[in-house]
mmCIF file of C-alpha atoms in Angstrom:
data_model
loop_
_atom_site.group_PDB
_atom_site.id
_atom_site.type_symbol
_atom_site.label_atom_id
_atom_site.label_comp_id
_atom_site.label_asym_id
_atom_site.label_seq_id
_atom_site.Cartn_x
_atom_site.Cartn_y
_atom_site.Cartn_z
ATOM 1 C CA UNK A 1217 0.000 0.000 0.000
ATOM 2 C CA UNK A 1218 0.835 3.368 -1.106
ATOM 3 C CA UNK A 1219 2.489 5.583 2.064
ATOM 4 C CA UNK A 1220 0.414 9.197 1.717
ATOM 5 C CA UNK A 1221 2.459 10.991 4.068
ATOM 6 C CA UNK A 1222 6.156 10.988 2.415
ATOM 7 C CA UNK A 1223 9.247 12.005 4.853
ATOM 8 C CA UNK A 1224 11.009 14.984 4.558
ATOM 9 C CA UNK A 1225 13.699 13.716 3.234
ATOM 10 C CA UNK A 1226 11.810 11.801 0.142
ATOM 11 C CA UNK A 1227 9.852 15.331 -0.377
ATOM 12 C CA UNK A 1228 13.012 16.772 -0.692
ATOM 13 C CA UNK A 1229 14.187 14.574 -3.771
ATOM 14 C CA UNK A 1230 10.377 14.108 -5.548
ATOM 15 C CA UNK A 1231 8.624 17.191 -7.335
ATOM 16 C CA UNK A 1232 5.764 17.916 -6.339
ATOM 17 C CA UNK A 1233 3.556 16.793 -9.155
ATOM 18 C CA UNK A 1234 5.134 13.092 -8.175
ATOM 19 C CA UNK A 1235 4.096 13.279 -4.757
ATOM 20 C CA UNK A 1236 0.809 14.654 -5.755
ATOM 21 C CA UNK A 1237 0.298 11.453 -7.998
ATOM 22 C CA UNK A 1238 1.305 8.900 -5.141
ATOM 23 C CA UNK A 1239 -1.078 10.803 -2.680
ATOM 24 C CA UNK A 1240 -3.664 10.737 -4.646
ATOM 25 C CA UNK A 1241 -3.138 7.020 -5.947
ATOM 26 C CA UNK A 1242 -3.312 6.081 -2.070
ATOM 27 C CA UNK A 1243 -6.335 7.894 -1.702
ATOM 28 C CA UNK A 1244 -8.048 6.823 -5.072
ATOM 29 C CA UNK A 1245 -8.940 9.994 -5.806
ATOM 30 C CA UNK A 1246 -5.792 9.946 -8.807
ATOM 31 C CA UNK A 1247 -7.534 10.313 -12.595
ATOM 32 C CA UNK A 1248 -7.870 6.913 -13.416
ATOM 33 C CA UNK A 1249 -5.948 8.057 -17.378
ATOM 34 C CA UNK A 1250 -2.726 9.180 -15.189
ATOM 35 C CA UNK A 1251 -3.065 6.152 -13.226
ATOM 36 C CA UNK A 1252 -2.804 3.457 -15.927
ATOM 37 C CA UNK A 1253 0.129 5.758 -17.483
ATOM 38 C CA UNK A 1254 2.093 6.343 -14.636
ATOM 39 C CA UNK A 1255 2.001 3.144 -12.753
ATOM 40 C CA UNK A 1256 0.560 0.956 -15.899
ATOM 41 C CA UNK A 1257 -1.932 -0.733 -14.216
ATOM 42 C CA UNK A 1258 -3.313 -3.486 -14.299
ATOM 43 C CA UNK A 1259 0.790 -4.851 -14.451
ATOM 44 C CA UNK A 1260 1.907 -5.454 -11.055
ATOM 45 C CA UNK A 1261 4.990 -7.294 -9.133
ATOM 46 C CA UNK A 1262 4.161 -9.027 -5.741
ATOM 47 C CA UNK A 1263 0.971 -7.082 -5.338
ATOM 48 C CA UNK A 1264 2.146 -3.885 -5.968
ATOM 49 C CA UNK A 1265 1.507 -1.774 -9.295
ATOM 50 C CA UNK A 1266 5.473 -0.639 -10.902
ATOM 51 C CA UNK A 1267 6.428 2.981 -11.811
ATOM 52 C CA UNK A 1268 8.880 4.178 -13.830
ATOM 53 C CA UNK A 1269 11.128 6.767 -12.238
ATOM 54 C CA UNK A 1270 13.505 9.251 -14.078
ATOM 55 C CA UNK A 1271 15.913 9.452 -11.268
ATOM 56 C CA UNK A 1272 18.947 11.701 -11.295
ATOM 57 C CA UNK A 1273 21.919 10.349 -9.581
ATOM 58 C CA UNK A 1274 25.684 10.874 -8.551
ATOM 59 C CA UNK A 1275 28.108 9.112 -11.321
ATOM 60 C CA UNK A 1276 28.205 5.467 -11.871
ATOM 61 C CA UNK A 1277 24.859 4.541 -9.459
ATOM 62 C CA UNK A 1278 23.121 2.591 -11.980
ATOM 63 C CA UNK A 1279 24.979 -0.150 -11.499
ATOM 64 C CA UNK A 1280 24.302 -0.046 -8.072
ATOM 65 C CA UNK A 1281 20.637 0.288 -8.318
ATOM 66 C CA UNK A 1282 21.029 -2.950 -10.586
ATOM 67 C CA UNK A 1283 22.842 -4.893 -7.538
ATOM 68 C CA UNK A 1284 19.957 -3.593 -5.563
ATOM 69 C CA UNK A 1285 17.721 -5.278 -7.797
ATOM 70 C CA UNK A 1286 16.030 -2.568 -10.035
ATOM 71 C CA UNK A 1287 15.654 -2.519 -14.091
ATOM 72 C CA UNK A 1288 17.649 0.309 -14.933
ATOM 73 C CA UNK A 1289 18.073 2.126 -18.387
ATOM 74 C CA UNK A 1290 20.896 4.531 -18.149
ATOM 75 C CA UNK A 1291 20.376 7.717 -20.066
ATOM 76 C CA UNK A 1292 23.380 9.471 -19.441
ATOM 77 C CA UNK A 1293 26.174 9.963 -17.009
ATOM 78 C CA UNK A 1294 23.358 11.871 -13.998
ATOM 79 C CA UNK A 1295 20.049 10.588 -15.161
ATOM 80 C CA UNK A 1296 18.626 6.773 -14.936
ATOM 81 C CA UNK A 1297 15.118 5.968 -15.445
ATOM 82 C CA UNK A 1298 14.764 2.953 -12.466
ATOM 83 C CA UNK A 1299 11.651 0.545 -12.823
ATOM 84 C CA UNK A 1300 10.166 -0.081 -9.090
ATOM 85 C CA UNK A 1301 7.469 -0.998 -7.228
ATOM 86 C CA UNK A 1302 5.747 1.733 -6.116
ATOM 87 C CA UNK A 1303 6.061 0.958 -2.716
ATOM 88 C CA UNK A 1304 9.900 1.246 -2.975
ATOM 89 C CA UNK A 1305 9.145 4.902 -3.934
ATOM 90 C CA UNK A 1306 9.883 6.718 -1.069
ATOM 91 C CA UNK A 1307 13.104 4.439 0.848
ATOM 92 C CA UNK A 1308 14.465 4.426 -2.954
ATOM 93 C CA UNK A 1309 14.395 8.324 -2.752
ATOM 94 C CA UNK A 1310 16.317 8.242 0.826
ATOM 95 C CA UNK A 1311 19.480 6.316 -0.925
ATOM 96 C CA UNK A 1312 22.553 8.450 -0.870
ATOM 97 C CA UNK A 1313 23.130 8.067 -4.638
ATOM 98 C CA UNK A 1314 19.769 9.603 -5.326
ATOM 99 C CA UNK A 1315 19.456 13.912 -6.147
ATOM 100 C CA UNK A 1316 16.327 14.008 -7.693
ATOM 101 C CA UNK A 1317 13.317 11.964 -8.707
ATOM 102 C CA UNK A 1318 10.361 12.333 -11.270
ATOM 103 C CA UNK A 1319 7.505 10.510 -12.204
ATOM 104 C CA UNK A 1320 4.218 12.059 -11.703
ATOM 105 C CA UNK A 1321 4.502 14.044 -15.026
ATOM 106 C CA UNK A 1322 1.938 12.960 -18.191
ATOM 107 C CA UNK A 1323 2.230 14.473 -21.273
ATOM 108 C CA UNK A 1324 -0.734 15.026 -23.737
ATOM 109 C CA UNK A 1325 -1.064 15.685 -27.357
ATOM 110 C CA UNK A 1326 -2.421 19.043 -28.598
ATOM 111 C CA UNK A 1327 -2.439 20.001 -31.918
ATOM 112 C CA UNK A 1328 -6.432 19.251 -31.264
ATOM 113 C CA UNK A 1329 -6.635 22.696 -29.579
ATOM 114 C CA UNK A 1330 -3.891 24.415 -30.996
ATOM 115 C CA UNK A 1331 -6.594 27.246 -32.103
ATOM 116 C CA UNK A 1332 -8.273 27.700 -29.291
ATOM 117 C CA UNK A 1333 -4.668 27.827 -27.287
ATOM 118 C CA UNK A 1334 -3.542 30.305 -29.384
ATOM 119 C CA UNK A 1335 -7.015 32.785 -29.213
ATOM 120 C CA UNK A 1336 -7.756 31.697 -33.141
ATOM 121 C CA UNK A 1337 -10.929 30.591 -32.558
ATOM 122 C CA UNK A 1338 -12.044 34.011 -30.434
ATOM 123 C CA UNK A 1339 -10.506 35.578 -33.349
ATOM 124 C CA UNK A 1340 -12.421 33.878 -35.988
ATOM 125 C CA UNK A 1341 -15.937 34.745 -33.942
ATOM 126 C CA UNK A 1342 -14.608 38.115 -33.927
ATOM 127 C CA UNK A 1343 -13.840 38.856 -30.289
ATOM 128 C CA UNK A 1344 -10.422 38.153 -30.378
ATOM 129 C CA UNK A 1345 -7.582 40.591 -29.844
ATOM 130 C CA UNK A 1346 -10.197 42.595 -27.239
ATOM 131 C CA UNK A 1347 -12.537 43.409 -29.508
ATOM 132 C CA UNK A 1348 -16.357 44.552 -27.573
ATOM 133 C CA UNK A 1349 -19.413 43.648 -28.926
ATOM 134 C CA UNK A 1350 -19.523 46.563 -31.106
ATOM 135 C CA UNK A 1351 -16.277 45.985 -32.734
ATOM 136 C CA UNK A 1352 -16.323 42.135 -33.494
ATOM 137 C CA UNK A 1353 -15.531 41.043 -37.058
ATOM 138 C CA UNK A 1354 -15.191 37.868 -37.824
ATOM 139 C CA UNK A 1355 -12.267 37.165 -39.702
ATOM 140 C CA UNK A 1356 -10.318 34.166 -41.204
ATOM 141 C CA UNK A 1357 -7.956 35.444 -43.496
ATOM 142 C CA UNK A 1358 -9.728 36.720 -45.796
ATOM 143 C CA UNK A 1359 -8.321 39.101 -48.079
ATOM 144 C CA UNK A 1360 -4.324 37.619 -47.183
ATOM 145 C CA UNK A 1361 -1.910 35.548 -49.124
ATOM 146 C CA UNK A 1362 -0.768 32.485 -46.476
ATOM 147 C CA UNK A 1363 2.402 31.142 -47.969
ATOM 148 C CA UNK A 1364 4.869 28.302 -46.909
ATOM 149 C CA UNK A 1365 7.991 27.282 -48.328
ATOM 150 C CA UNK A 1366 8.775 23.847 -47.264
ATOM 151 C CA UNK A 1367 8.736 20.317 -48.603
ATOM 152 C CA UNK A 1368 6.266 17.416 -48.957
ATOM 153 C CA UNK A 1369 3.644 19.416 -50.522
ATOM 154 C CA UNK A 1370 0.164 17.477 -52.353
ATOM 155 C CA UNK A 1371 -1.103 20.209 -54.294
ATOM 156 C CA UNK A 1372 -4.745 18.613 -55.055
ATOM 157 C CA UNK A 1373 -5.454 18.266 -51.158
ATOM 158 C CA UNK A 1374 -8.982 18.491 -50.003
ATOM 159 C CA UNK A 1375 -7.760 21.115 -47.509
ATOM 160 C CA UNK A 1376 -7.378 23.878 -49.963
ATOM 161 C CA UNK A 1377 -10.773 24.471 -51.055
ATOM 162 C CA UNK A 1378 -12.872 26.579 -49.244
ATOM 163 C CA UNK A 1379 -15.297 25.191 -46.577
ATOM 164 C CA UNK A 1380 -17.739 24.579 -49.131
ATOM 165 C CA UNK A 1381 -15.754 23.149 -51.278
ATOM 166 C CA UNK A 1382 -16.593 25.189 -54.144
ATOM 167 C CA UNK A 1383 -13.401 27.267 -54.852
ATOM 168 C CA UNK A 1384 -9.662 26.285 -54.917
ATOM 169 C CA UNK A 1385 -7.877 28.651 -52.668
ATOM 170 C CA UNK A 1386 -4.350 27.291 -53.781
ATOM 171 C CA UNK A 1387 -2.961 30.061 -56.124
ATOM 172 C CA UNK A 1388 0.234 29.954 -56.998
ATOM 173 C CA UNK A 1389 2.672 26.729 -56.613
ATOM 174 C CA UNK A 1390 6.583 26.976 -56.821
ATOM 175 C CA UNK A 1391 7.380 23.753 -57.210
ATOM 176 C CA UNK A 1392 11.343 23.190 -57.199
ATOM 177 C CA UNK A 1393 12.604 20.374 -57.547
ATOM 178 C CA UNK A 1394 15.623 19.318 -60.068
ATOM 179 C CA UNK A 1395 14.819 22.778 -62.056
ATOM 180 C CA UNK A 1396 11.916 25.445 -60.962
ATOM 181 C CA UNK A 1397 8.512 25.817 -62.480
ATOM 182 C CA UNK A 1398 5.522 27.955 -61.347
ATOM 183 C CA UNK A 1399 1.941 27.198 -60.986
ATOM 184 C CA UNK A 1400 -1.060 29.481 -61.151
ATOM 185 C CA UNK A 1401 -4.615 29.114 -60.140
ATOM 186 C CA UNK A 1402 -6.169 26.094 -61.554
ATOM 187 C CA UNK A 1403 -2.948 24.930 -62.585
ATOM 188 C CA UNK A 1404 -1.515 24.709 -59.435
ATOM 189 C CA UNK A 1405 -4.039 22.055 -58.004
ATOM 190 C CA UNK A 1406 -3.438 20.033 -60.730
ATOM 191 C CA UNK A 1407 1.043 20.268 -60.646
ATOM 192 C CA UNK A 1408 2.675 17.288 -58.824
ATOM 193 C CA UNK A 1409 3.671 17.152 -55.313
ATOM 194 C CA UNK A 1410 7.067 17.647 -55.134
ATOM 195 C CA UNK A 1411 8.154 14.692 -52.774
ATOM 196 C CA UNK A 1412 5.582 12.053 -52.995
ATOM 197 C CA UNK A 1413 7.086 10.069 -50.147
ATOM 198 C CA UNK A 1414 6.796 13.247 -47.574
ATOM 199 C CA UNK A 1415 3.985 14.635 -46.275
ATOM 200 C CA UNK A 1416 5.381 17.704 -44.028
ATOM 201 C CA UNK A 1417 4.250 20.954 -46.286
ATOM 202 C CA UNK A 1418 1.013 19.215 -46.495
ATOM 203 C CA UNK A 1419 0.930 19.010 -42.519
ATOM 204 C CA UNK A 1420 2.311 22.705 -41.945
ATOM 205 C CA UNK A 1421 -0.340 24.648 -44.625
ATOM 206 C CA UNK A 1422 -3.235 22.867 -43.617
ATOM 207 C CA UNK A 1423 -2.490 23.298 -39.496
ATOM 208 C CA UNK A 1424 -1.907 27.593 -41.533
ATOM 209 C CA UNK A 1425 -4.615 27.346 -43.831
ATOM 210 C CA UNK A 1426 -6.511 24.563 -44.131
ATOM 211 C CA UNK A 1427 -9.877 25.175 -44.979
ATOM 212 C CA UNK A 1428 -11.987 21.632 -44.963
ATOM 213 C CA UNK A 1429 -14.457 21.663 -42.645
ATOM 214 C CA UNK A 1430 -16.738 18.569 -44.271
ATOM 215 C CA UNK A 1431 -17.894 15.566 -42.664
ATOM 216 C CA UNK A 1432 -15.259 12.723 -42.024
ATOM 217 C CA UNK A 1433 -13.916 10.601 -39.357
ATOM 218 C CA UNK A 1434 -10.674 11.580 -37.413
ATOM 219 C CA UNK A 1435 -8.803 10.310 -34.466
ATOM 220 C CA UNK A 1436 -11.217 10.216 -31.599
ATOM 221 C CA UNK A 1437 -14.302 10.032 -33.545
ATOM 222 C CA UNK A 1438 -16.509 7.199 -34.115
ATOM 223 C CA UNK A 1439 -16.173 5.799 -37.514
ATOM 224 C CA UNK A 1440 -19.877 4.954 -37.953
ATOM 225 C CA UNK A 1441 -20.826 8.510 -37.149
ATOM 226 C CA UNK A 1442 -19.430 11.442 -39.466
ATOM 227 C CA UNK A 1443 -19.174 14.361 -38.416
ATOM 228 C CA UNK A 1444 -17.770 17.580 -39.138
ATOM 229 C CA UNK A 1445 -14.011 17.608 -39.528
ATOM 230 C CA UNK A 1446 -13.384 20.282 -36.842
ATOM 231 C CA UNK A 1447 -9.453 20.675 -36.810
ATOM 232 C CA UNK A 1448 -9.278 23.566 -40.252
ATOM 233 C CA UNK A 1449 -6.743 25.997 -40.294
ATOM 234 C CA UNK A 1450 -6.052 29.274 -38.386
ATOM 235 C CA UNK A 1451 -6.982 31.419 -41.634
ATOM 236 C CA UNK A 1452 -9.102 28.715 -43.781
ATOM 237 C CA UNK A 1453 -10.410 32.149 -45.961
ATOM 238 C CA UNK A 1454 -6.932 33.010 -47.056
ATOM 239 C CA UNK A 1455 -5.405 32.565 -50.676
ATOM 240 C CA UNK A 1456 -2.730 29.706 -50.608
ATOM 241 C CA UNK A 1457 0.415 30.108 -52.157
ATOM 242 C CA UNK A 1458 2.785 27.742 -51.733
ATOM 243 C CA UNK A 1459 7.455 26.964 -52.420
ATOM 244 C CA UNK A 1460 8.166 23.060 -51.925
ATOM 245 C CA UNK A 1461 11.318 21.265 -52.514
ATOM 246 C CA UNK A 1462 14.569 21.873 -52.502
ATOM 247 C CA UNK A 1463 16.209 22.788 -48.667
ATOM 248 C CA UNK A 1464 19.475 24.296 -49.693
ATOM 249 C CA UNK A 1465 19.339 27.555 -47.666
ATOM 250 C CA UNK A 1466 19.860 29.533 -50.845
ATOM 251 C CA UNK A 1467 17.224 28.325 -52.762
ATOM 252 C CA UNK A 1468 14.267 28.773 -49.666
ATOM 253 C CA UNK A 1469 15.879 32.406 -49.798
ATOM 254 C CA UNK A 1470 14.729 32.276 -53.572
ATOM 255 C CA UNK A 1471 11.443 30.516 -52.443
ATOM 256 C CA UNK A 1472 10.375 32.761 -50.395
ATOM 257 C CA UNK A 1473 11.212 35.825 -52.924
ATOM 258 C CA UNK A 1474 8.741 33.881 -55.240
ATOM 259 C CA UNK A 1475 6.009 33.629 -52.727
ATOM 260 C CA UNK A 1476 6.059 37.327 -51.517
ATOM 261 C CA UNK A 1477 6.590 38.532 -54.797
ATOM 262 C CA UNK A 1478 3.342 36.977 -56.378
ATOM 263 C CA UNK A 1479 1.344 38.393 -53.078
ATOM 264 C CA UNK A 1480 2.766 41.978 -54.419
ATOM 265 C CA UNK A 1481 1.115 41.413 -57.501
ATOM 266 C CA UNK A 1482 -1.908 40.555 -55.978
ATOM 267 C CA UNK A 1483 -2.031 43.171 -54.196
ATOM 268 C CA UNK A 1484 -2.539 41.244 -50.647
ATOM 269 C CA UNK A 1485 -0.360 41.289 -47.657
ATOM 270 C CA UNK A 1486 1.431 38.021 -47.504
ATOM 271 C CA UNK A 1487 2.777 35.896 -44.310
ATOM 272 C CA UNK A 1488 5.051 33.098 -45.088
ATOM 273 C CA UNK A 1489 5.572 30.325 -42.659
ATOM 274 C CA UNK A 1490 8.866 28.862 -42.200
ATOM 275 C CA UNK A 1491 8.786 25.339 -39.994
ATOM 276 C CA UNK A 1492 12.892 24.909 -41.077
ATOM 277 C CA UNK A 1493 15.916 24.299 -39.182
ATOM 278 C CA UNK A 1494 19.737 23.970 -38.958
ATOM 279 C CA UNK A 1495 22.186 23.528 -36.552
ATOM 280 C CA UNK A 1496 24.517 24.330 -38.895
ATOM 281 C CA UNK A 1497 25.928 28.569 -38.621
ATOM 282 C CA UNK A 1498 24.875 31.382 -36.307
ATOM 283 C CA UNK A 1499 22.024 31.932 -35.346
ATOM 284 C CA UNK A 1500 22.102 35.433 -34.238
ATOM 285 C CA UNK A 1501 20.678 37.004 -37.357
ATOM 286 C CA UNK A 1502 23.943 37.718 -38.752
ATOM 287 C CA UNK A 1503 24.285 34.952 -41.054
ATOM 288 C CA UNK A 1504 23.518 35.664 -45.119
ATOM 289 C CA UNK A 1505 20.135 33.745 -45.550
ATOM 290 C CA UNK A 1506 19.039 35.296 -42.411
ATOM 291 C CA UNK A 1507 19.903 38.882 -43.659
ATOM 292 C CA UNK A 1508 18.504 38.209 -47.246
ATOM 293 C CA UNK A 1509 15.118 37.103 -45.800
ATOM 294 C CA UNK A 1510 15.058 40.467 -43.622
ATOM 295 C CA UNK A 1511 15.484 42.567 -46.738
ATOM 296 C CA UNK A 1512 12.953 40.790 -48.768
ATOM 297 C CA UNK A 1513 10.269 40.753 -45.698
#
């Protein structure tokens, strides 16, 4: 049985969302999702449900928590993560090799409520940004060119059209790969993707733009009933354009002078999304592609 009332010394090693999660277990008042994660019921050893402890430690005491009898996966010269009963939980935290312990900690995903997070959706009913009753506008990003340089991009996606799925908003297309060539309009949705085997342009623009909004079955809906997709893009009203391929540093500087360059035309304001990295240079801002990028914004 779970001890509630931990030492001192143990609350001096666990944080506090760990000891929160034992107290609670002992009480059975603990969310029965964290439960099963955190001490993966219904496994047990002896009677007693096993946790999985990140434990930080003085050098070399992993092999002394294996003579003790523990599973231990090293992770790097201070940190183990230590497999133990949860019983063991608090005279494990007492041993003189011990620092620090964690285990009470569950991560979720949340690209599901990205939008809301970020205010989107109080912006799309027109209240967002402080707006009173007498100021709200709705707005979606209408009237705006979203662009994206990236790679992995399908072109004749679903998520382009507008939510009634009567007009392409995918404009323009860059599409470089072994030699440049441009896209326009109903072109565009018709060009092929320019990496067939990745999917991460695809991913970024619709999270930007996406605009379906149909029925369909997602993750966490029931397949036998459809119902509206509800996971669209922050500005599902915008014009799409769109640089895929090539990630030589140079030629997403050239990219990106494409994309803002047909927004000019248009007329529009543009924002271009960037979800790139490198470890490779500064980064400080001083660096050419960095510099280039300023100028052209």
């Amino acid at each position: 049985m779970c001890l509630v009332a931990l030492s001192a010394a143990a609350q001096e090693k666990i944080d506090p969302q760990s000891m929160y999660v034992l107290r609670a277990y002992a009480d059975g008042t603990l969310d029965a999702s964290v439960r099963e994660a955190v001490f993966r019921e219904p496994a047990s050893r002896g009677g007693s449900p096993m946790v999985r402890v990140l434990v930080e430690k003085t050098g070399g005491a992993g092999s002394v928590f294996e003579e003790a009898g523990y599973a231990v996966t090293d992770i790097s010269r201070d940190f183990s993560l230590v497999e133990m009963p949860v019983d063991d939980v608090e005279a494990f935290s007492m041993r003189p090799e011990v620092v620090s312990m964690s285990f009470g900690r569950v991560a979720s995903t949340t690209m599901d409520v990205a939008r809301k997070a970020g205010a989107v959706d109080l912006v799309h009913s027109g209240f967002g940004l402080g707006a009173n009753p007498s100021e709200a506008r709705a707005y979606k990003g209408a009237g705006v060119v979203a662009a994206i340089y990236d790679s992995g991009f399908d072109p004749g996606h679903v998520n382009w059209y507008d939510g009634a799925q009567t007009r392409n908003r995918l404009k323009y297309f860059y599409r470089n790969v072994g030699g440049a060539a441009e896209y326009r309009d109903g072109e565009a949705a018709k060009a092929y993707t320019d990496k067939p085997e990745a999917t991460h342009a695809t991913h970024v623009a619709g999270i930007m733009a996406g605009g379906y909004n149909g029925k369909g079955t997602y993750y966490g809906s029931a397949n036998a009933n459809m119902r509206k997709i509800p996971l669209y893009g922050v500005a599902p009203e915008a014009d799409i354009a769109v640089g895929a391929g090539s990630l030589v540093t140079s030629e997403i500087v050239g990219g990106v002078k494409k994309l803002v360059d047909y927004a000019s035309k248009q007329g529009k304001p543009v924002v271009v999304n960037l979800s790139l990295g490198s470890n490779d240079g500064p980064h400080d801002g001083s660096d050419i592609e960095v510099r280039a990028l300023d100028q052209i914004a």
